[in-house]
Short mmCIF file of N, CA, C and O in Angstrom, two decimals:
data_model
loop_
_atom_site.label_atom_id
_atom_site.label_comp_id
_atom_site.label_asym_id
_atom_site.label_seq_id
_atom_site.Cartn_x
_atom_site.Cartn_y
_atom_site.Cartn_z
N MET A 1 0.77 -1.20 0.07
CA MET A 1 0.26 0.25 0.05
C MET A 1 0.78 1.16 -0.09
O MET A 1 0.46 2.25 -0.42
N LYS A 2 2.00 1.25 0.55
CA LYS A 2 2.80 2.33 0.58
C LYS A 2 3.28 2.69 -0.73
O LYS A 2 3.53 3.77 -0.94
N ASN A 3 3.42 1.74 -1.60
CA ASN A 3 3.58 1.99 -3.13
C ASN A 3 2.68 2.70 -3.73
O ASN A 3 2.81 3.61 -4.54
N ALA A 4 1.11 2.29 -3.47
CA ALA A 4 0.01 2.80 -3.93
C ALA A 4 -0.28 4.54 -3.66
O ALA A 4 -0.37 5.55 -4.06
N GLU A 5 0.21 4.75 -2.45
CA GLU A 5 0.13 5.99 -1.71
C GLU A 5 1.15 6.84 -2.13
O GLU A 5 0.84 8.35 -2.47
N ALA A 6 2.38 6.44 -2.40
CA ALA A 6 3.49 7.04 -2.92
C ALA A 6 3.49 7.93 -4.45
O ALA A 6 3.54 8.82 -4.51
N THR A 7 2.86 7.06 -5.31
CA THR A 7 2.38 7.22 -6.59
C THR A 7 1.24 8.15 -6.43
O THR A 7 1.35 9.16 -7.55
N ALA A 8 0.41 8.24 -5.47
CA ALA A 8 -0.70 9.00 -5.86
C ALA A 8 -0.21 10.44 -5.59
O ALA A 8 -0.95 11.48 -5.80
N THR A 9 0.73 10.58 -4.17
CA THR A 9 1.32 11.63 -3.70
C THR A 9 1.98 12.41 -4.84
O THR A 9 2.08 13.73 -5.24
N ASP A 10 2.80 11.83 -5.79
CA ASP A 10 3.60 11.95 -6.64
C ASP A 10 2.71 12.62 -7.92
O ASP A 10 3.18 13.68 -8.27
N THR A 11 1.79 12.04 -8.39
CA THR A 11 0.81 12.31 -9.47
C THR A 11 0.21 13.85 -9.09
O THR A 11 0.35 14.88 -9.60
N ALA A 12 -0.15 13.91 -7.22
CA ALA A 12 -0.86 14.92 -7.16
C ALA A 12 0.47 16.39 -7.03
O ALA A 12 -0.33 17.41 -7.67
N ALA A 13 1.51 15.78 -7.08
CA ALA A 13 2.37 17.11 -6.63
C ALA A 13 2.61 17.59 -8.45
O ALA A 13 2.80 18.38 -8.42
N THR A 14 3.00 16.70 -9.26
CA THR A 14 3.10 17.30 -10.35
C THR A 14 2.09 17.84 -11.15
O THR A 14 2.33 18.79 -11.90
N VAL A 15 0.94 17.53 -10.53
CA VAL A 15 -0.54 18.27 -11.19
C VAL A 15 -0.28 19.77 -10.69
O VAL A 15 -0.40 20.62 -11.34
N ALA A 16 -0.14 19.76 -9.44
CA ALA A 16 0.02 20.85 -8.46
C ALA A 16 1.24 21.98 -9.44
O ALA A 16 1.06 23.23 -9.19
N GLU A 17 2.28 21.35 -9.69
CA GLU A 17 3.41 21.87 -10.06
C GLU A 17 2.84 22.70 -11.78
O GLU A 17 3.17 24.04 -11.79
N GLN A 18 2.52 21.85 -12.09
CA GLN A 18 1.68 22.63 -13.49
C GLN A 18 0.81 23.51 -13.69
O GLN A 18 0.39 24.46 -14.61
N GLY A 19 -0.02 23.32 -12.74
CA GLY A 19 -1.44 24.33 -12.43
C GLY A 19 -2.68 23.98 -13.09
O GLY A 19 -2.19 23.41 -14.31
N ALA A 20 -3.65 24.23 -12.52
CA ALA A 20 -4.91 23.47 -13.16
C ALA A 20 -4.98 24.49 -14.46
O ALA A 20 -4.91 25.92 -14.22
N THR A 21 -5.86 24.35 -15.48
CA THR A 21 -6.06 25.01 -16.62
C THR A 21 -7.37 25.83 -16.32
O THR A 21 -8.54 25.00 -16.26
N VAL A 22 -7.21 27.00 -15.80
CA VAL A 22 -8.26 27.77 -15.59
C VAL A 22 -8.69 28.87 -16.12
O VAL A 22 -7.17 29.54 -16.50
N ALA A 23 -9.65 29.54 -16.77
CA ALA A 23 -9.67 30.81 -17.55
C ALA A 23 -9.30 31.86 -16.91
O ALA A 23 -9.41 32.13 -15.47
N PRO A 24 -8.61 32.90 -17.49
CA PRO A 24 -7.80 33.96 -16.60
C PRO A 24 -9.13 34.68 -16.17
O PRO A 24 -10.16 34.94 -16.57
N GLU A 25 -9.09 35.58 -15.13
CA GLU A 25 -10.15 36.64 -14.54
C GLU A 25 -10.23 37.58 -15.79
O GLU A 25 -9.53 38.00 -15.86
N LYS A 26 -11.53 37.94 -15.72
CA LYS A 26 -12.01 39.07 -16.96
C LYS A 26 -11.61 40.33 -16.18
O LYS A 26 -12.20 40.70 -15.23
N ALA A 27 -11.17 41.32 -17.00
CA ALA A 27 -11.20 42.58 -16.17
C ALA A 27 -12.64 43.03 -16.57
O ALA A 27 -13.25 42.59 -17.49
N PRO A 28 -12.84 44.32 -16.10
CA PRO A 28 -14.12 44.81 -15.73
C PRO A 28 -14.21 45.49 -17.10
O PRO A 28 -13.29 46.17 -17.69
N ALA A 29 -15.56 45.55 -17.67
CA ALA A 29 -15.85 46.22 -18.67
C ALA A 29 -16.02 47.74 -18.70
O ALA A 29 -16.27 48.46 -17.82
N LYS A 30 -15.25 48.60 -19.62
CA LYS A 30 -14.86 49.91 -19.97
C LYS A 30 -16.32 50.72 -20.53
O LYS A 30 -16.51 51.65 -20.06
N LYS A 31 -17.32 49.76 -21.01
CA LYS A 31 -18.46 50.25 -21.76
C LYS A 31 -19.30 50.45 -20.70
O LYS A 31 -19.76 49.64 -20.01
N GLY A 32 -19.88 51.50 -20.97
CA GLY A 32 -21.33 51.78 -19.93
C GLY A 32 -22.66 50.99 -20.57
O GLY A 32 -22.55 50.37 -21.85
N ALA A 33 -23.36 51.64 -19.84
CA ALA A 33 -24.95 51.35 -20.06
C ALA A 33 -25.34 51.67 -21.51
O ALA A 33 -24.91 52.99 -22.08
N SER A 34 -25.82 50.92 -22.20
CA SER A 34 -26.23 51.61 -23.90
C SER A 34 -27.88 52.41 -23.50
O SER A 34 -28.55 51.69 -22.66
N GLN A 35 -27.67 53.10 -24.34
CA GLN A 35 -29.27 54.04 -24.54
C GLN A 35 -30.36 52.60 -25.23
O GLN A 35 -29.90 52.28 -25.90
N LYS A 36 -31.38 53.25 -24.97
CA LYS A 36 -32.71 52.47 -24.83
C LYS A 36 -32.71 53.26 -26.57
O LYS A 36 -32.07 54.15 -27.29
N LYS A 37 -33.54 52.35 -27.68
CA LYS A 37 -33.45 52.43 -29.03
C LYS A 37 -34.25 54.03 -29.25
O LYS A 37 -33.60 54.75 -30.03
N GLY A 38 -35.11 54.50 -28.84
CA GLY A 38 -35.56 55.74 -29.06
C GLY A 38 -35.37 57.34 -28.33
O GLY A 38 -35.67 57.94 -28.44
N ALA A 39 -34.28 56.52 -27.55
CA ALA A 39 -33.78 57.86 -26.69
C ALA A 39 -32.96 58.89 -27.40
O ALA A 39 -32.36 58.58 -28.19
N PRO A 40 -33.39 59.95 -27.07
CA PRO A 40 -32.10 61.21 -27.92
C PRO A 40 -30.80 60.89 -27.45
O PRO A 40 -30.54 60.83 -26.38
N LYS A 41 -30.24 61.39 -28.43
CA LYS A 41 -28.60 61.49 -28.38
C LYS A 41 -28.06 62.59 -28.06
O LYS A 41 -28.45 63.73 -28.46
N SER A 42 -27.09 62.78 -27.08
CA SER A 42 -26.49 64.01 -26.53
C SER A 42 -25.41 64.48 -27.48
O SER A 42 -24.96 63.59 -28.36
N GLN A 43 -25.08 65.56 -27.55
CA GLN A 43 -24.00 66.31 -28.21
C GLN A 43 -22.80 66.16 -27.73
O GLN A 43 -22.62 66.50 -26.35
N LYS A 44 -21.69 65.44 -28.31
CA LYS A 44 -20.59 65.26 -27.57
C LYS A 44 -19.38 66.33 -28.21
O LYS A 44 -19.47 66.66 -29.59
N ALA A 45 -19.00 66.81 -27.57
CA ALA A 45 -17.77 67.88 -28.04
C ALA A 45 -16.38 67.09 -28.20
O ALA A 45 -16.12 65.83 -27.28
N ALA A 46 -15.73 67.74 -29.23
CA ALA A 46 -14.31 67.03 -29.57
C ALA A 46 -13.07 67.70 -28.19
O ALA A 46 -13.79 68.35 -27.45
N LYS A 47 -12.33 67.03 -27.91
CA LYS A 47 -11.56 67.71 -26.75
C LYS A 47 -11.26 68.99 -27.46
O LYS A 47 -10.49 69.46 -28.25
N GLY A 48 -11.20 69.97 -26.20
CA GLY A 48 -11.06 71.30 -26.23
C GLY A 48 -12.17 72.21 -27.19
O GLY A 48 -11.96 73.18 -27.40
N GLY A 49 -12.79 71.48 -27.78
CA GLY A 49 -14.09 71.86 -28.77
C GLY A 49 -15.43 72.61 -28.01
O GLY A 49 -15.56 71.96 -26.84
N LYS A 50 -16.39 72.96 -28.56
CA LYS A 50 -17.82 73.33 -27.62
C LYS A 50 -18.58 72.72 -28.53
O LYS A 50 -18.68 72.50 -29.85
N THR A 51 -20.00 72.52 -27.87
CA THR A 51 -21.02 71.94 -28.69
C THR A 51 -21.49 73.20 -29.36
O THR A 51 -21.55 74.56 -28.94
N LYS A 52 -22.24 72.62 -30.39
CA LYS A 52 -23.13 73.95 -31.26
C LYS A 52 -24.33 74.19 -30.71
O LYS A 52 -24.88 73.33 -30.12
N PRO A 53 -24.65 75.34 -30.69
CA PRO A 53 -26.05 76.06 -30.06
C PRO A 53 -27.08 75.06 -30.76
O PRO A 53 -27.00 75.14 -31.89
N VAL A 54 -28.26 75.27 -30.15
CA VAL A 54 -29.42 74.56 -30.72
C VAL A 54 -29.94 75.28 -31.98
O VAL A 54 -30.50 75.06 -32.96
N ALA A 55 -29.79 76.49 -31.64
CA ALA A 55 -30.48 77.71 -32.64
C ALA A 55 -29.58 77.51 -34.26
O ALA A 55 -30.44 77.49 -35.01
N GLU A 56 -28.74 77.24 -34.03
CA GLU A 56 -27.70 77.14 -35.69
C GLU A 56 -28.36 75.66 -36.34
O GLU A 56 -28.59 75.66 -36.99
N LYS A 57 -28.52 74.99 -35.32
CA LYS A 57 -28.72 73.56 -35.79
C LYS A 57 -30.18 73.62 -36.75
O LYS A 57 -30.53 73.18 -37.92
N LYS A 58 -31.23 74.62 -36.07
CA LYS A 58 -32.46 74.47 -36.45
C LYS A 58 -32.55 75.11 -37.68
O LYS A 58 -33.28 75.25 -38.67
N ALA A 59 -31.82 76.42 -37.69
CA ALA A 59 -31.52 77.32 -39.15
C ALA A 59 -31.19 76.42 -40.28
O ALA A 59 -31.63 76.45 -41.64
N LYS A 60 -30.00 75.24 -40.14
CA LYS A 60 -29.73 74.68 -41.10
C LYS A 60 -30.67 73.73 -41.35
O LYS A 60 -30.71 73.50 -43.04
N ALA A 61 -31.46 73.10 -40.55
CA ALA A 61 -32.63 72.60 -41.07
C ALA A 61 -33.72 73.05 -41.75
O ALA A 61 -33.97 72.32 -42.86
N GLY A 62 -33.83 74.40 -41.45
CA GLY A 62 -34.76 75.16 -42.35
C GLY A 62 -34.59 75.64 -44.09
O GLY A 62 -34.95 75.39 -44.35
N LYS A 63 -32.97 75.69 -43.72
CA LYS A 63 -32.46 75.78 -45.32
C LYS A 63 -32.51 74.69 -46.32
O LYS A 63 -32.95 74.74 -47.34
N ARG A 64 -32.38 73.46 -45.35
CA ARG A 64 -32.59 72.33 -46.42
C ARG A 64 -33.75 71.76 -46.59
O ARG A 64 -34.19 71.62 -47.71
N VAL A 65 -34.98 72.36 -46.06
CA VAL A 65 -36.20 72.23 -46.13
C VAL A 65 -36.69 72.68 -47.28
O VAL A 65 -37.19 72.35 -48.25
N ALA A 66 -36.07 74.21 -47.46
CA ALA A 66 -36.44 75.15 -48.63
C ALA A 66 -35.73 74.39 -49.87
O ALA A 66 -36.37 74.64 -50.84
N LYS A 67 -34.58 74.12 -49.70
CA LYS A 67 -33.92 73.48 -50.80
C LYS A 67 -34.61 72.31 -51.35
O LYS A 67 -35.02 72.22 -52.74
N LEU A 68 -35.04 71.46 -50.81
CA LEU A 68 -35.69 70.17 -51.21
C LEU A 68 -37.20 70.46 -51.90
O LEU A 68 -37.63 70.14 -52.85
N ALA A 69 -38.07 71.69 -51.25
CA ALA A 69 -38.86 72.19 -51.94
C ALA A 69 -39.02 72.72 -53.24
O ALA A 69 -39.46 72.48 -54.00
N ARG A 70 -37.67 73.62 -53.59
CA ARG A 70 -37.51 73.93 -54.78
C ARG A 70 -37.07 72.85 -55.99
O ARG A 70 -37.88 72.84 -56.78
N VAL A 71 -36.26 71.89 -55.57
CA VAL A 71 -36.18 70.60 -56.36
C VAL A 71 -37.62 69.79 -56.61
O VAL A 71 -37.52 69.06 -57.83
N LYS A 72 -38.42 70.00 -55.67
CA LYS A 72 -39.87 68.89 -55.96
C LYS A 72 -40.57 69.41 -57.16
O LYS A 72 -41.66 68.82 -57.36
N LYS A 73 -40.64 70.36 -58.07
CA LYS A 73 -41.42 71.05 -58.85
C LYS A 73 -41.36 69.88 -59.94
O LYS A 73 -40.16 69.09 -60.28
N ALA A 74 -42.18 70.25 -60.92
CA ALA A 74 -42.61 69.19 -61.89
C ALA A 74 -41.88 69.72 -63.06
O ALA A 74 -41.46 70.94 -63.28
N SER A 75 -41.00 68.62 -63.75
CA SER A 75 -40.09 69.20 -64.55
C SER A 75 -40.47 68.37 -66.15
O SER A 75 -41.14 67.54 -66.00
N ARG A 76 -39.82 68.72 -67.26
CA ARG A 76 -39.84 68.19 -68.15
C ARG A 76 -38.42 67.61 -68.85
O ARG A 76 -37.57 67.88 -68.48
N PRO A 77 -38.58 66.45 -69.78
CA PRO A 77 -37.50 65.67 -70.05
C PRO A 77 -36.95 66.47 -71.16
O PRO A 77 -37.34 67.08 -71.61
N ARG A 78 -35.36 66.45 -71.42
CA ARG A 78 -34.90 67.14 -72.48
C ARG A 78 -35.55 66.58 -73.91
O ARG A 78 -35.94 65.80 -73.77
N ALA A 79 -35.58 67.62 -74.74
CA ALA A 79 -36.14 67.22 -76.10
C ALA A 79 -35.90 66.05 -76.99
O ALA A 79 -36.61 65.16 -77.50
N GLU A 80 -34.46 65.61 -76.79
CA GLU A 80 -33.97 64.74 -77.57
C GLU A 80 -33.69 63.01 -77.18
O GLU A 80 -33.27 62.31 -77.45
N THR A 81 -34.52 63.27 -75.84
CA THR A 81 -34.58 61.93 -75.41
C THR A 81 -35.80 60.95 -75.63
O THR A 81 -36.50 61.56 -76.23
N LYS A 82 -35.47 59.75 -75.21
CA LYS A 82 -36.50 58.85 -75.29
C LYS A 82 -37.87 59.11 -74.78
O LYS A 82 -38.94 58.86 -75.12
N GLY A 83 -37.74 59.59 -73.20
CA GLY A 83 -38.38 59.99 -72.72
C GLY A 83 -39.29 61.36 -73.07
O GLY A 83 -40.84 60.95 -73.02
N ALA A 84 -39.06 62.02 -73.51
CA ALA A 84 -39.44 62.96 -74.43
C ALA A 84 -40.43 62.54 -75.49
O ALA A 84 -41.38 62.69 -75.79
N LYS A 85 -39.85 61.67 -75.77
CA LYS A 85 -40.50 61.13 -77.41
C LYS A 85 -41.74 60.25 -76.76
O LYS A 85 -42.95 60.42 -77.56
N ILE A 86 -41.50 59.41 -75.73
CA ILE A 86 -42.49 58.93 -75.12
C ILE A 86 -43.96 59.63 -74.92
O ILE A 86 -45.18 59.35 -75.07
N LEU A 87 -43.74 61.16 -73.77
CA LEU A 87 -44.65 61.94 -73.70
C LEU A 87 -45.03 62.63 -74.78
O LEU A 87 -46.26 62.54 -74.55
N ALA A 88 -44.41 62.90 -75.88
CA ALA A 88 -45.25 63.43 -76.87
C ALA A 88 -45.89 62.48 -77.77
O ALA A 88 -47.24 62.92 -78.18
N LEU A 89 -45.95 61.19 -77.80
CA LEU A 89 -46.44 60.27 -78.44
C LEU A 89 -47.98 60.38 -77.32
O LEU A 89 -48.86 60.11 -77.98
N ILE A 90 -47.72 60.05 -75.99
CA ILE A 90 -49.17 59.76 -75.13
C ILE A 90 -49.85 61.03 -74.94
O ILE A 90 -50.84 60.92 -74.59
N GLY A 91 -49.18 62.15 -75.28
CA GLY A 91 -49.77 63.35 -75.43
C GLY A 91 -50.63 63.64 -76.80
O GLY A 91 -51.50 64.74 -76.29
N ARG A 92 -50.40 63.08 -77.69
CA ARG A 92 -51.66 63.31 -78.85
C ARG A 92 -53.16 62.73 -78.13
O ARG A 92 -53.25 62.03 -77.13
N ALA A 93 -54.07 63.40 -79.03
CA ALA A 93 -55.38 63.32 -78.69
C ALA A 93 -55.96 61.80 -78.53
O ALA A 93 -56.75 61.19 -77.49
N LYS A 94 -55.15 60.63 -79.66
CA LYS A 94 -55.42 59.30 -79.47
C LYS A 94 -54.85 58.65 -78.41
O LYS A 94 -54.89 57.36 -78.54
N GLY A 95 -53.47 59.11 -78.23
CA GLY A 95 -52.73 58.65 -77.14
C GLY A 95 -51.57 57.70 -78.35
O GLY A 95 -51.35 57.97 -79.45
N ALA A 96 -51.23 56.54 -77.65
CA ALA A 96 -50.09 55.81 -78.29
C ALA A 96 -50.47 54.58 -77.91
O ALA A 96 -50.77 54.36 -76.77
N THR A 97 -50.38 53.50 -78.73
CA THR A 97 -50.44 52.01 -77.91
C THR A 97 -48.92 51.49 -77.44
O THR A 97 -47.93 52.55 -78.04
N LEU A 98 -48.90 50.73 -77.13
CA LEU A 98 -47.93 50.19 -76.20
C LEU A 98 -46.76 49.69 -77.54
O LEU A 98 -45.84 50.08 -77.25
N THR A 99 -47.17 48.98 -78.37
CA THR A 99 -46.31 48.75 -79.52
C THR A 99 -45.65 49.76 -80.31
O THR A 99 -44.41 49.87 -80.90
N GLU A 100 -46.41 51.12 -80.65
CA GLU A 100 -45.99 52.15 -80.99
C GLU A 100 -44.78 52.78 -80.20
O GLU A 100 -43.74 53.38 -80.77
N ILE A 101 -45.12 52.66 -79.13
CA ILE A 101 -43.75 53.36 -78.28
C ILE A 101 -42.91 52.50 -78.12
O ILE A 101 -41.52 53.07 -78.26
N MET A 102 -42.85 51.13 -77.99
CA MET A 102 -41.68 50.07 -78.30
C MET A 102 -41.10 50.47 -79.48
O MET A 102 -39.85 50.37 -79.40
N LYS A 103 -41.62 50.59 -80.30
CA LYS A 103 -41.06 51.20 -81.94
C LYS A 103 -40.12 52.22 -82.17
O LYS A 103 -38.98 52.08 -82.25
N ALA A 104 -40.81 53.26 -81.27
CA ALA A 104 -40.10 54.53 -81.13
C ALA A 104 -39.08 54.76 -80.51
O ALA A 104 -37.98 55.37 -80.69
N THR A 105 -38.78 53.78 -79.34
CA THR A 105 -37.87 53.90 -78.18
C THR A 105 -36.89 52.57 -78.39
O THR A 105 -35.94 52.98 -77.76
N ASP A 106 -37.32 51.48 -79.18
CA ASP A 106 -36.43 50.33 -79.18
C ASP A 106 -36.50 49.89 -77.53
O ASP A 106 -35.18 48.92 -77.25
N TRP A 107 -37.42 49.81 -76.95
CA TRP A 107 -37.32 49.52 -75.49
C TRP A 107 -38.22 48.28 -75.60
O TRP A 107 -39.28 47.98 -76.27
N GLN A 108 -38.04 47.37 -74.47
CA GLN A 108 -38.93 46.28 -74.36
C GLN A 108 -40.40 46.69 -73.50
O GLN A 108 -40.25 47.98 -72.61
N ALA A 109 -41.47 46.10 -73.79
CA ALA A 109 -42.83 46.48 -73.29
C ALA A 109 -42.52 46.75 -71.54
O ALA A 109 -43.14 47.53 -71.11
N HIS A 110 -41.89 45.93 -70.94
CA HIS A 110 -41.67 46.40 -69.36
C HIS A 110 -40.96 47.26 -69.00
O HIS A 110 -41.27 48.01 -67.92
N SER A 111 -40.04 47.65 -70.03
CA SER A 111 -39.08 49.13 -69.67
C SER A 111 -40.31 50.31 -70.02
O SER A 111 -40.16 51.31 -69.29
N VAL A 112 -41.16 50.24 -71.18
CA VAL A 112 -42.02 51.08 -71.24
C VAL A 112 -42.72 51.54 -70.53
O VAL A 112 -43.13 52.42 -69.64
N ARG A 113 -43.46 50.33 -69.52
CA ARG A 113 -44.45 50.16 -68.39
C ARG A 113 -43.58 50.85 -67.33
O ARG A 113 -44.62 51.88 -66.64
N GLY A 114 -42.43 50.76 -67.14
CA GLY A 114 -42.01 51.17 -65.89
C GLY A 114 -41.56 52.76 -65.96
O GLY A 114 -41.88 53.54 -65.13
N PHE A 115 -41.31 53.22 -67.38
CA PHE A 115 -41.04 54.64 -67.72
C PHE A 115 -42.52 55.47 -67.31
O PHE A 115 -42.42 56.38 -66.64
N LEU A 116 -43.62 54.72 -68.02
CA LEU A 116 -44.61 55.59 -67.88
C LEU A 116 -45.07 55.54 -66.22
O LEU A 116 -45.57 56.57 -65.62
N SER A 117 -45.27 54.50 -65.61
CA SER A 117 -45.10 54.45 -64.03
C SER A 117 -44.30 55.56 -63.47
O SER A 117 -44.86 56.04 -62.68
N THR A 118 -43.21 55.63 -63.48
CA THR A 118 -42.35 57.00 -62.86
C THR A 118 -42.06 58.07 -63.59
O THR A 118 -42.36 59.20 -62.70
N ALA A 119 -42.68 58.04 -64.82
CA ALA A 119 -42.87 59.36 -65.38
C ALA A 119 -43.96 60.05 -64.66
O ALA A 119 -44.34 61.40 -64.63
N ALA A 120 -45.02 59.48 -64.49
CA ALA A 120 -46.29 59.89 -64.15
C ALA A 120 -46.33 60.76 -62.72
O ALA A 120 -46.41 61.64 -62.25
N LYS A 121 -45.09 59.95 -61.88
CA LYS A 121 -44.77 60.42 -60.66
C LYS A 121 -44.06 61.46 -60.62
O LYS A 121 -44.28 62.70 -60.26
N LYS A 122 -42.73 61.40 -61.45
CA LYS A 122 -42.03 62.57 -61.37
C LYS A 122 -42.49 63.92 -62.37
O LYS A 122 -42.31 64.92 -61.70
N HIS A 123 -43.33 64.04 -62.98
CA HIS A 123 -43.56 64.89 -63.98
C HIS A 123 -45.07 65.41 -63.63
O HIS A 123 -45.90 66.21 -64.23
N LYS A 124 -45.84 64.52 -62.59
CA LYS A 124 -47.01 64.89 -62.12
C LYS A 124 -48.05 64.94 -63.19
O LYS A 124 -48.91 65.50 -63.64
N LEU A 125 -47.74 63.81 -63.83
CA LEU A 125 -49.60 63.51 -64.79
C LEU A 125 -50.07 62.35 -64.73
O LEU A 125 -49.92 61.49 -63.58
N ASN A 126 -51.17 62.53 -65.10
CA ASN A 126 -52.42 61.42 -64.72
C ASN A 126 -52.48 60.84 -66.09
O ASN A 126 -52.66 61.32 -67.40
N ILE A 127 -51.77 59.40 -66.13
CA ILE A 127 -51.82 58.98 -67.35
C ILE A 127 -52.64 57.75 -67.51
O ILE A 127 -52.85 56.84 -66.50
N GLU A 128 -53.80 57.88 -68.56
CA GLU A 128 -54.94 56.63 -68.47
C GLU A 128 -54.19 55.62 -69.45
O GLU A 128 -53.68 55.66 -70.38
N SER A 129 -54.82 54.65 -68.98
CA SER A 129 -54.52 53.17 -69.90
C SER A 129 -55.90 52.28 -70.45
O SER A 129 -56.65 52.34 -69.07
N ALA A 130 -55.73 52.31 -71.36
CA ALA A 130 -57.19 51.54 -71.66
C ALA A 130 -56.55 50.46 -72.84
O ALA A 130 -55.69 50.47 -73.61
N LYS A 131 -57.50 49.39 -73.07
CA LYS A 131 -57.56 48.58 -74.21
C LYS A 131 -58.33 49.29 -75.37
O LYS A 131 -59.56 49.44 -75.35
N ASN A 132 -57.85 49.15 -76.90
CA ASN A 132 -58.84 49.47 -78.00
C ASN A 132 -59.53 48.08 -78.51
O ASN A 132 -59.46 47.34 -77.63
N GLU A 133 -60.33 48.24 -79.61
CA GLU A 133 -60.88 47.24 -80.21
C GLU A 133 -59.98 46.04 -80.58
O GLU A 133 -60.62 44.95 -80.35
N ASP A 134 -58.89 46.71 -80.73
CA ASP A 134 -58.09 45.36 -81.28
C ASP A 134 -57.22 44.64 -80.23
O ASP A 134 -56.51 43.57 -80.12
N GLY A 135 -57.76 45.28 -78.80
CA GLY A 135 -56.86 44.57 -77.56
C GLY A 135 -55.46 45.02 -77.24
O GLY A 135 -55.29 44.61 -76.54
N GLN A 136 -55.16 46.09 -77.93
CA GLN A 136 -53.80 46.61 -77.49
C GLN A 136 -54.16 47.49 -76.61
O GLN A 136 -54.84 48.35 -76.45
N ARG A 137 -53.14 48.03 -75.79
CA ARG A 137 -53.05 48.68 -74.69
C ARG A 137 -52.88 50.03 -75.40
O ARG A 137 -51.65 50.49 -76.00
N VAL A 138 -53.54 51.16 -74.72
CA VAL A 138 -53.57 52.45 -75.44
C VAL A 138 -53.50 53.43 -73.94
O VAL A 138 -53.73 53.08 -73.01
N TYR A 139 -52.03 54.13 -74.04
CA TYR A 139 -51.72 55.09 -73.09
C TYR A 139 -52.16 56.50 -73.71
O TYR A 139 -51.49 56.84 -74.87
N LYS A 140 -52.48 57.57 -72.78
CA LYS A 140 -52.73 58.94 -73.15
C LYS A 140 -52.62 59.42 -71.76
O LYS A 140 -52.88 59.16 -70.74
N ILE A 141 -52.41 60.80 -71.96
CA ILE A 141 -52.56 61.89 -70.92
C ILE A 141 -53.76 62.26 -70.69
O ILE A 141 -54.46 63.09 -71.39
N ALA A 142 -54.50 62.01 -69.61
CA ALA A 142 -55.75 62.58 -69.14
C ALA A 142 -55.61 64.36 -68.83
O ALA A 142 -55.00 64.61 -68.54
N LYS A 143 -56.56 64.90 -69.12
CA LYS A 143 -56.87 66.38 -69.17
C LYS A 143 -57.93 66.62 -68.05
O LYS A 143 -58.42 66.08 -67.57
#
C-alpha cells in the first residue's frame, strides 16, 4: 500500500506544479450602459471643442427643407431623349399604343411600362391606360 500511496502523492504533486487550466479573470468592462432605441442622443464635443448651439442647428434644417421644396417641382425631360418621345406620343389626342412606343424607343414592353409609371409621378401627370378594339393597350395623358 505504501507504493500506491507514494504514486498518488507524486501524481498530485506534478499536477499542482503544472497548475490547473483555469480561465483567466476578466477585466471589468469599460463600456457603460447603452441607451434605449428611441432615446435622444446627446451632443458630444471633441477635445477642447465646444458644442454647437441648438439655434444654429434649426436654422440649417430650415435651409435644407427650403432647398428640397424647390427641387420637387414638375420638370420636363430634354427634347432629344426617348422619354420626351414617349411623352409626345401619349400627349396626342388618341394617345399611343404600347407597340408604337416600343418601336419609337427600341425598348421592351416592361421598360415602357416602368417609364410610364415613374414619369407619372416625376412629371405629375395623370396617364390613362385602356384597351382598344384590337385588344392593344393604349396610353394617353388625361386632362
